mmCIF file of C-alpha atoms in Angstrom:
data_model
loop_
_atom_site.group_PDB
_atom_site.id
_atom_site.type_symbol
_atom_site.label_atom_id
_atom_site.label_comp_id
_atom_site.label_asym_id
_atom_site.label_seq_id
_atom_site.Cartn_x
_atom_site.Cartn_y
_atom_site.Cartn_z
ATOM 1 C CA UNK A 5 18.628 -124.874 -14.059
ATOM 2 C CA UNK A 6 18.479 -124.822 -9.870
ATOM 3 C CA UNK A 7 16.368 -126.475 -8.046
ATOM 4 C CA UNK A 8 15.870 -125.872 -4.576
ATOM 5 C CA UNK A 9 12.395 -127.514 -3.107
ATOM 6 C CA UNK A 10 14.480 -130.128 -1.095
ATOM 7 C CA UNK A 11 12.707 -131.407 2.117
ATOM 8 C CA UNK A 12 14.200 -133.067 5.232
ATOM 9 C CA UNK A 13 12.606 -137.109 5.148
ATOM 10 C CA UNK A 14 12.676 -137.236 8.765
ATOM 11 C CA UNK A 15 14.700 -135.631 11.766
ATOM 12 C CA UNK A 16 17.247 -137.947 11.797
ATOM 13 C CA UNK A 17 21.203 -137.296 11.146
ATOM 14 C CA UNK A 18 23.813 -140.013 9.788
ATOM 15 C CA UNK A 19 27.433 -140.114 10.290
ATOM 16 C CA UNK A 20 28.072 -141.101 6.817
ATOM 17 C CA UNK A 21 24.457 -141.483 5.317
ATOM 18 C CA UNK A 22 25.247 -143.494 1.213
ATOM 19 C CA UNK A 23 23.462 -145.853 -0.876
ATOM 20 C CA UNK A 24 19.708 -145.346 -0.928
ATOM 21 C CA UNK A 25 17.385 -147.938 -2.443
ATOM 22 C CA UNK A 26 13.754 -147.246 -3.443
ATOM 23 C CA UNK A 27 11.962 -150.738 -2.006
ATOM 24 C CA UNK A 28 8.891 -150.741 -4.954
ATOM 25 C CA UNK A 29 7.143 -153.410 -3.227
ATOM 26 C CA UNK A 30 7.033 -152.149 0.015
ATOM 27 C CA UNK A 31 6.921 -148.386 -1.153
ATOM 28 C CA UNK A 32 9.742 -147.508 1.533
ATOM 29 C CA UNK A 33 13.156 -146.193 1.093
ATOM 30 C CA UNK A 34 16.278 -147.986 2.533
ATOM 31 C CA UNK A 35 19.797 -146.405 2.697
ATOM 32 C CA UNK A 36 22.592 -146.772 4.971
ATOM 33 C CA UNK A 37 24.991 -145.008 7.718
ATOM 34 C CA UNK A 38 28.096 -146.864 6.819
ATOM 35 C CA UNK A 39 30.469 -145.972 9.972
ATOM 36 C CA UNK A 40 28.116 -146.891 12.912
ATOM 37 C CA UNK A 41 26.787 -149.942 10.088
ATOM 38 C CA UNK A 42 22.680 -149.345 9.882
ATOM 39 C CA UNK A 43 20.811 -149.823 7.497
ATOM 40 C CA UNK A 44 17.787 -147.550 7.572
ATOM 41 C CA UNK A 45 14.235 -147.857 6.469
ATOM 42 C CA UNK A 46 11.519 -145.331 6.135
ATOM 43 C CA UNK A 47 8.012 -145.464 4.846
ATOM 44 C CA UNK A 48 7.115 -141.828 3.601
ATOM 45 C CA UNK A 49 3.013 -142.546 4.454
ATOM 46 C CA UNK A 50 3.327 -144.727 7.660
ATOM 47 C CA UNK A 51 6.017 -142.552 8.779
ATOM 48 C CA UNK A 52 7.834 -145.390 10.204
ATOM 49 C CA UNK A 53 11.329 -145.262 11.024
ATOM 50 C CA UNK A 54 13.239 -148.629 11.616
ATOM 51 C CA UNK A 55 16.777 -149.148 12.244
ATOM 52 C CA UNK A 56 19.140 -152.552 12.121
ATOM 53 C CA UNK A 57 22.659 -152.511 12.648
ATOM 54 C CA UNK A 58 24.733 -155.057 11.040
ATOM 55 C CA UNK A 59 27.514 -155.557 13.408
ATOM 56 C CA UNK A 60 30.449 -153.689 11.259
ATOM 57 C CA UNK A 61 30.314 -150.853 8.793
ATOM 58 C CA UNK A 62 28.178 -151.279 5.574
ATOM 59 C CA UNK A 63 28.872 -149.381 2.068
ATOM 60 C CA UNK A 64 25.501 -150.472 0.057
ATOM 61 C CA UNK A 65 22.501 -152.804 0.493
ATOM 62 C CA UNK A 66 20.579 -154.169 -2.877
ATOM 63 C CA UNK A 67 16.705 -155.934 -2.842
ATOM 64 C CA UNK A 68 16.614 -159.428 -3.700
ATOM 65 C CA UNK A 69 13.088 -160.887 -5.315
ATOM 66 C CA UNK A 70 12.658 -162.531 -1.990
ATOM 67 C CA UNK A 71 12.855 -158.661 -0.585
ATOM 68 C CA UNK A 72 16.227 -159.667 1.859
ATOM 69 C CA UNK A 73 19.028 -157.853 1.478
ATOM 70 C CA UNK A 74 22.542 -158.193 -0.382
ATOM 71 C CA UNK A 75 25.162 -155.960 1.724
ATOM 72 C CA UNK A 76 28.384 -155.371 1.214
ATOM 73 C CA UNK A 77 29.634 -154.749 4.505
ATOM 74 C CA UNK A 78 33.323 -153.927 5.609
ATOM 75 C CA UNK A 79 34.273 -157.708 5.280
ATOM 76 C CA UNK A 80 32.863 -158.649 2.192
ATOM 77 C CA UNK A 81 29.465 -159.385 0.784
ATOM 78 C CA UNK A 82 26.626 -160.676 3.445
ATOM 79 C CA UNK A 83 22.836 -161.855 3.152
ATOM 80 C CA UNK A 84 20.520 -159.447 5.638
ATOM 81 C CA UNK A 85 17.120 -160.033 5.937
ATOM 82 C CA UNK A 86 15.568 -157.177 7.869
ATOM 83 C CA UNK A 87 12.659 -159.152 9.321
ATOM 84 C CA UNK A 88 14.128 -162.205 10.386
ATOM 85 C CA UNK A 89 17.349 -160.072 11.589
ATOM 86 C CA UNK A 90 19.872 -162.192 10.360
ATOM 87 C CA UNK A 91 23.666 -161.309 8.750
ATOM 88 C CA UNK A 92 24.685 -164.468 6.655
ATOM 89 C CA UNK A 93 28.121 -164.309 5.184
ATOM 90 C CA UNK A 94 28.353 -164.566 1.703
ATOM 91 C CA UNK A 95 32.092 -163.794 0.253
ATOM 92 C CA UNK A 96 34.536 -161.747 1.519
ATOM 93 C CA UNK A 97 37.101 -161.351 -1.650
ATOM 94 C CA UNK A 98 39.231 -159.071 0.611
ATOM 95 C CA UNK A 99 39.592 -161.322 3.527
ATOM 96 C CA UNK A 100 43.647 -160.894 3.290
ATOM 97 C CA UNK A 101 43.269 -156.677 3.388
ATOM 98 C CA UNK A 102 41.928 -156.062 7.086
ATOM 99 C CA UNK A 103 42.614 -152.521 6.547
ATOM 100 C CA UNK A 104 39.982 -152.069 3.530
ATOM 101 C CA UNK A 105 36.040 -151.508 3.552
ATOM 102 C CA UNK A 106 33.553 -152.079 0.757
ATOM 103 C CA UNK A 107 31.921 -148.928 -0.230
ATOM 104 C CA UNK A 108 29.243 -147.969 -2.851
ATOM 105 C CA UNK A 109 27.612 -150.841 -4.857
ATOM 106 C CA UNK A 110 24.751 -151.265 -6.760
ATOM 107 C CA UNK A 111 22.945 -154.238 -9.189
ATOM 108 C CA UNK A 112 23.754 -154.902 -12.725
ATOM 109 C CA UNK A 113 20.483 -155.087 -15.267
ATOM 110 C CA UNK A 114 21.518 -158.490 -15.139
ATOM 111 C CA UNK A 115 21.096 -158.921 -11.323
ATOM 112 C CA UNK A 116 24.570 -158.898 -10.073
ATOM 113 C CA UNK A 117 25.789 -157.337 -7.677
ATOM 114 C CA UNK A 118 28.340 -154.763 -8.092
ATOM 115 C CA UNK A 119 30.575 -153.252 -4.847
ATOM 116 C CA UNK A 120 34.327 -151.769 -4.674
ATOM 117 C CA UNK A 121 36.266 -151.061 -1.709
ATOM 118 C CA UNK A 122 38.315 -148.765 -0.308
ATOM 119 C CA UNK A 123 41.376 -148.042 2.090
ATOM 120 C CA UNK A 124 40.045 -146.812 5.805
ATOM 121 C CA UNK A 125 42.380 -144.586 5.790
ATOM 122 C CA UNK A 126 42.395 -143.477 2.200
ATOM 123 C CA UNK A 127 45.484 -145.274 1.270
ATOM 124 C CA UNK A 128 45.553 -144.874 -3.042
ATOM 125 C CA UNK A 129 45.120 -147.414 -5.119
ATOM 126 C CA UNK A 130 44.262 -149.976 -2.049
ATOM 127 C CA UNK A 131 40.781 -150.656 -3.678
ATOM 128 C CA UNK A 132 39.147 -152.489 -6.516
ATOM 129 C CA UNK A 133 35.453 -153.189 -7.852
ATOM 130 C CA UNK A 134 34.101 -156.299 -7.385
ATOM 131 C CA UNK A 135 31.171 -158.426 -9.113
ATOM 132 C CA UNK A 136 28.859 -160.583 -7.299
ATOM 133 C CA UNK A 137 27.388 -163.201 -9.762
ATOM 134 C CA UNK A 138 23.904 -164.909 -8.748
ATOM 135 C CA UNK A 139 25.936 -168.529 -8.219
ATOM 136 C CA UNK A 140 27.794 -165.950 -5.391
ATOM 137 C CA UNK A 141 31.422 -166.366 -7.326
ATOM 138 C CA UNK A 142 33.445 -162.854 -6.984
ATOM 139 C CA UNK A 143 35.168 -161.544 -9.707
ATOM 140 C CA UNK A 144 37.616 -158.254 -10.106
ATOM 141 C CA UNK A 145 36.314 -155.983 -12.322
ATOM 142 C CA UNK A 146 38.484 -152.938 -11.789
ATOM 143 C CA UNK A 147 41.761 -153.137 -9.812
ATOM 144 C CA UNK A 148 44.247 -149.952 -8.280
ATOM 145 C CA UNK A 149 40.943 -147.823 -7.170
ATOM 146 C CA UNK A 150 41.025 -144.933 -4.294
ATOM 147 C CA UNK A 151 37.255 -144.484 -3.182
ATOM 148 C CA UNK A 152 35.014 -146.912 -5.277
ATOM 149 C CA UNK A 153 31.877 -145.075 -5.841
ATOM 150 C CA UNK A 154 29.335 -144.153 -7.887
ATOM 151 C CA UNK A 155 27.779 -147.001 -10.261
ATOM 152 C CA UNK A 156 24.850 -146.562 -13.128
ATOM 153 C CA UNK A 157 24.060 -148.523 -16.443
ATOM 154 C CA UNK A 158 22.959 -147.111 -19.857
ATOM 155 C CA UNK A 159 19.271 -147.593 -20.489
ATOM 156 C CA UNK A 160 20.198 -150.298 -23.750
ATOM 157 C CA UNK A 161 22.737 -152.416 -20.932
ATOM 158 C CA UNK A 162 25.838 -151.433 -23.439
ATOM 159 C CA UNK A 163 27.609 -149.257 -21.116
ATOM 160 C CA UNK A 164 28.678 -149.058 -17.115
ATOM 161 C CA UNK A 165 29.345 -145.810 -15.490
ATOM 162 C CA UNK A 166 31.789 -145.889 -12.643
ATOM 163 C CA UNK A 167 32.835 -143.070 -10.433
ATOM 164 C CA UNK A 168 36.269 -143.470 -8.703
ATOM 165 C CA UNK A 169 36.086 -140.425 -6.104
ATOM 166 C CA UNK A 170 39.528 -138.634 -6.291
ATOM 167 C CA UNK A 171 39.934 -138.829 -9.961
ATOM 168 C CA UNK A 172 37.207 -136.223 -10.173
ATOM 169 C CA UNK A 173 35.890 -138.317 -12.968
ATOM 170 C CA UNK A 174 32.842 -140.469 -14.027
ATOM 171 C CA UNK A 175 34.369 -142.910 -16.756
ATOM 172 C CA UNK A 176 32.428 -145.792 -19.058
ATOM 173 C CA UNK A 177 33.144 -148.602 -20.276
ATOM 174 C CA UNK A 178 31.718 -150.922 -22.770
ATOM 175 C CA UNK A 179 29.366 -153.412 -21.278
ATOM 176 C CA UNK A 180 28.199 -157.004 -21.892
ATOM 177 C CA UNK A 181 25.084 -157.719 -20.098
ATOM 178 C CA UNK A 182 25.242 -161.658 -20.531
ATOM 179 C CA UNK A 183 29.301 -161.609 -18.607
ATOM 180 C CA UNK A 184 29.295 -158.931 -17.270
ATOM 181 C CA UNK A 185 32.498 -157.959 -19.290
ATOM 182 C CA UNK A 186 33.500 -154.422 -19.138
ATOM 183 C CA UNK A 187 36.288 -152.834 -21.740
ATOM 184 C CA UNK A 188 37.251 -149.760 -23.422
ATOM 185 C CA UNK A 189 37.465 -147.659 -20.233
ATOM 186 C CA UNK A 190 36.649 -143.808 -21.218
ATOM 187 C CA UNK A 191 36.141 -140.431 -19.468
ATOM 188 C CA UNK A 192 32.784 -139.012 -20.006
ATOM 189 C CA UNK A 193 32.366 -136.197 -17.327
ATOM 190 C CA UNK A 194 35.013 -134.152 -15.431
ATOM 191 C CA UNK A 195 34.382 -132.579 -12.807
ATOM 192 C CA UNK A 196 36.844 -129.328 -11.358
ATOM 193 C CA UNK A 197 37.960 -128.869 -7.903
ATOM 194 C CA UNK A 198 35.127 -126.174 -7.354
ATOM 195 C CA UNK A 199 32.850 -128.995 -7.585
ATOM 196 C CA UNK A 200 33.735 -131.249 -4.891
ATOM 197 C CA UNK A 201 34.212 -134.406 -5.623
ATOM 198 C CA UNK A 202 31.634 -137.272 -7.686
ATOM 199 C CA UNK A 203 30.286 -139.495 -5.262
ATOM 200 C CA UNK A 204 27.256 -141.971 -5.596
ATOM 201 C CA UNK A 205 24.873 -141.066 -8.704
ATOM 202 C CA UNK A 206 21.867 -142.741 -10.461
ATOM 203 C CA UNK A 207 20.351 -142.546 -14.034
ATOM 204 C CA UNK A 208 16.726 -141.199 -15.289
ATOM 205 C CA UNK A 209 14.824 -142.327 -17.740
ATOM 206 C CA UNK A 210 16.531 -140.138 -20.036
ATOM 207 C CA UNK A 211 20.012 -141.683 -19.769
ATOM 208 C CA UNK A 212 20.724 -138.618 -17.898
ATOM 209 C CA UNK A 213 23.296 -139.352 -14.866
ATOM 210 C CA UNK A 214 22.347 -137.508 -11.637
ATOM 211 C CA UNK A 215 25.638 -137.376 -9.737
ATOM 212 C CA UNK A 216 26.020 -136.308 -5.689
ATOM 213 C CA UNK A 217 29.144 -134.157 -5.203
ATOM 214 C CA UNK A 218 31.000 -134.534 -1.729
ATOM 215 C CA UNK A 219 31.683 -130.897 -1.247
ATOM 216 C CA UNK A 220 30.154 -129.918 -3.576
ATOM 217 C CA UNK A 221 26.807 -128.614 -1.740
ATOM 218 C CA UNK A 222 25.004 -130.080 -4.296
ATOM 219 C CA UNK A 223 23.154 -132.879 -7.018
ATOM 220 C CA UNK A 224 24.105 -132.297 -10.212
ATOM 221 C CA UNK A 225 22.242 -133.676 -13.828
ATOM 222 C CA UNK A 226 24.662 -134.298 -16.614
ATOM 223 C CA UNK A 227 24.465 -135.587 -20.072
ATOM 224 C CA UNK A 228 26.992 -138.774 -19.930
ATOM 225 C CA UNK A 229 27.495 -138.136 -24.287
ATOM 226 C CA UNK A 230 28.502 -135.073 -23.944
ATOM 227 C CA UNK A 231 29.478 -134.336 -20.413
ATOM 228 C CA UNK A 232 26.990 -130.808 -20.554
ATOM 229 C CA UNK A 233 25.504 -129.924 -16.577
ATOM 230 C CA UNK A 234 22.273 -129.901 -17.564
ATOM 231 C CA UNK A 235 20.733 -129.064 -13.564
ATOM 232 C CA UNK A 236 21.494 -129.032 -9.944
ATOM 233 C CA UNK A 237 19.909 -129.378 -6.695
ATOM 234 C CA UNK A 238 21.751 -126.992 -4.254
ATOM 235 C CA UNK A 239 21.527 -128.589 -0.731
ATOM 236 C CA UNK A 240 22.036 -127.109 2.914
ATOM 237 C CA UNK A 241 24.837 -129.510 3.478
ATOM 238 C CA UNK A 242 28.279 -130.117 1.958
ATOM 239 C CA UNK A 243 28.728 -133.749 1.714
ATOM 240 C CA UNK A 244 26.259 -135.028 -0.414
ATOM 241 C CA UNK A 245 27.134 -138.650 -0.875
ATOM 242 C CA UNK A 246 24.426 -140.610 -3.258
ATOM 243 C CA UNK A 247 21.033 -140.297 -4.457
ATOM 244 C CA UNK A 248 18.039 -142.416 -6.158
ATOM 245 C CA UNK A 249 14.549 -142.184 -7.874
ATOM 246 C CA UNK A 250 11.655 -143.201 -5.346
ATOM 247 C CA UNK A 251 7.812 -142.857 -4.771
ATOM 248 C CA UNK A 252 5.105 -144.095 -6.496
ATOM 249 C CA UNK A 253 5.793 -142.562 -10.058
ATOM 250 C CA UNK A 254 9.214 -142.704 -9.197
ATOM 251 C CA UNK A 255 9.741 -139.017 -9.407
ATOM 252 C CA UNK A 256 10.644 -138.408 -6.216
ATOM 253 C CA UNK A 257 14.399 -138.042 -5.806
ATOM 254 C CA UNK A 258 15.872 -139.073 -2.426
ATOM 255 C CA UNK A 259 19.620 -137.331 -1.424
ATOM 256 C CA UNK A 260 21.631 -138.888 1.054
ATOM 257 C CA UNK A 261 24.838 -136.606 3.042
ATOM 258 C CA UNK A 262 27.027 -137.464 5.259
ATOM 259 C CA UNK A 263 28.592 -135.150 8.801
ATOM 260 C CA UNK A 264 31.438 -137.056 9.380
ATOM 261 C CA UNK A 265 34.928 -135.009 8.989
ATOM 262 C CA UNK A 266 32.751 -131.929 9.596
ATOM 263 C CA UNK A 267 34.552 -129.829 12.115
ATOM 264 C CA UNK A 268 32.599 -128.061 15.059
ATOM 265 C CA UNK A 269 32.593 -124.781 12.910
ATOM 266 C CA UNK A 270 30.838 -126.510 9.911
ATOM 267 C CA UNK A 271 28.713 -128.526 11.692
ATOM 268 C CA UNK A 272 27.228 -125.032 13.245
ATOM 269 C CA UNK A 273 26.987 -124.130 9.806
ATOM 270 C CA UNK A 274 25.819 -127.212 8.348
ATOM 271 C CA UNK A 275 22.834 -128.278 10.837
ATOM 272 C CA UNK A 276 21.576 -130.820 8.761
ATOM 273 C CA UNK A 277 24.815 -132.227 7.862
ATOM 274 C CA UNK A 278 24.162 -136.111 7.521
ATOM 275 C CA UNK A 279 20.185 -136.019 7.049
ATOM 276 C CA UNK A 280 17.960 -137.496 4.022
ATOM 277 C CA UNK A 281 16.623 -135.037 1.533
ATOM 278 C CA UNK A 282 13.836 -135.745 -0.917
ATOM 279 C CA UNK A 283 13.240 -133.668 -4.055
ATOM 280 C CA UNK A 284 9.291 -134.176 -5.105
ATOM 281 C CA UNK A 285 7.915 -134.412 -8.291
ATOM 282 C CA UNK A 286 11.117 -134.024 -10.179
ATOM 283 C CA UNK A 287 9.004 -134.219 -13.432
ATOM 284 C CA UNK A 288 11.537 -136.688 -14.361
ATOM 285 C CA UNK A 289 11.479 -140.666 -13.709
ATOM 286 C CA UNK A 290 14.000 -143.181 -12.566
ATOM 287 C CA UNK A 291 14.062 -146.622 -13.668
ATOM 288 C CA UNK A 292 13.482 -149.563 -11.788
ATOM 289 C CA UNK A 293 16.462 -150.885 -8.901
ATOM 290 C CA UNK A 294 17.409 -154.318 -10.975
ATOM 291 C CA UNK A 295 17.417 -157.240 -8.357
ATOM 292 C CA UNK A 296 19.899 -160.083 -7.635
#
């Protein structure tokens, strides 16, 4: 089944748009343009648009219960609070690998963070996923990664999906929500080389994984037991990059893309290359962003 009611958020274009949060408490969405390092806000009744820059590029941002920031930024994981304006340093578990960035991340139902990294210049294998725990101790969760992406837990905490880009794949792996363990890595969707490539994704209320597709034009809904495309959300841009459940009932579905790469041809093709998309009403639900 297609879907096609997208709308444009606002009139604003990122370079590299990835990793939108729903903010519940404040009823705003937050997602950021990693390249140029902003973190974006937007409230969808207020209209207001606000902008901080970090100081160096930024993969993902998650909501702690205070409502600052975790961020893991191109040197390792940070504390941002967007009022006060302040960038604390955290842990930077790649301080040794100047030529690496952190990428996607997202929490754990346990409150951890979760983050892997990546090669700027797409060396393979330079990356690895990373766990935050709440006494701010790294561990390395997956090593030998390309383009750490696209995280999501089962509804029952037993499993973690993980997305590394160029494999084409979205694997699981048994999960232990009191260590944070994973084991018994397993492909549950593959994806062909029409379809782009997986990039950020998030889960319903369902189970169902809703996976962007760089390249790909498009959003896609799969069933992660049995790897069936169950929808998709065609899009007026190629590189879709993440997406997440938002608004008040959480039905709302909010699509980030991403320009960079574009060349001058596709970019005259692709007009809203790099913009935020929202799908309304979905008629299906999210679940709730876990917190550190």
């Amino acid at each position: 089944m297609n879907q096609n009611n997208w709308e444009i958020v606002l009139e604003h274009s990122c370079q590299l748009g990835e990793g939108p949060v729903w903010d519940a408490e404040k009823q705003r969405i937050l997602w950021v343009d990693i390249l140029p390092g902003e973190i974006h806000s937007f409230d969808p009744v207020s209209r207001e648009h606000w902008v901080f820059k970090t100081g160096q590029m930024v993969g993902a941002i998650a909501i702690q219960p205070s409502g600052d920031l975790i961020a893991a930024l191109q040197h390792g994981f940070h504390a941002i609070s967007l009022e006060n304006e302040t960038v604390v340093p955290i842990a930077d578990p790649e301080v040794h690998l100047p030529g690496n960035r952190f990428n996607d991340g997202k929490c754990d139902p346990a409150g951890r963070f979760w983050a892997g990294t990546m090669s700027i210049t797409d060396e393979p294998g330079a990356g690895a996923l990373y766990m935050l725990d709440q006494n701010h101790s790294v561990s390395v969760k997956v090593d030998n990664v390309t383009c750490s992406n696209g995280l999501a837990w089962s509804l029952d905490h037993r499993l973690l999906y993980y997305i590394d880009s160029p494999t084409r794949q979205v694997v699981a792996y048994d999960y232990d929500v009191h260590t944070g363990t994973i084991t018994n890595k397993r492909v549950v969707i593959q994806f062909e080389e029409a379809d782009g490539f997986p990039d950020g994704m998030t889960i319903d209320e369902k189970g169902m994984l809703w996976i962007a597709l760089w390249d790909g034009w498009k959003v896609v809904r799969c069933n992660p037991n049995t790897g069936e495309r169950l929808q998709q959300i065609d899009l007026p841009a190629a590189r879709i990059t993440s997406c997440t459940f938002g608004g008040a009932s959480l039905d709302d579905l909010y699509i980030t893309s991403a320009k960079t790469g574009l060349s001058q041809q596709e970019l005259a093709e692709q007009p809203l290359a790099g913009y935020l998309f929202v799908v309304k009403n979905t008629g299906i639900k999210g679940v709730g962003t876990p917190e550190l």
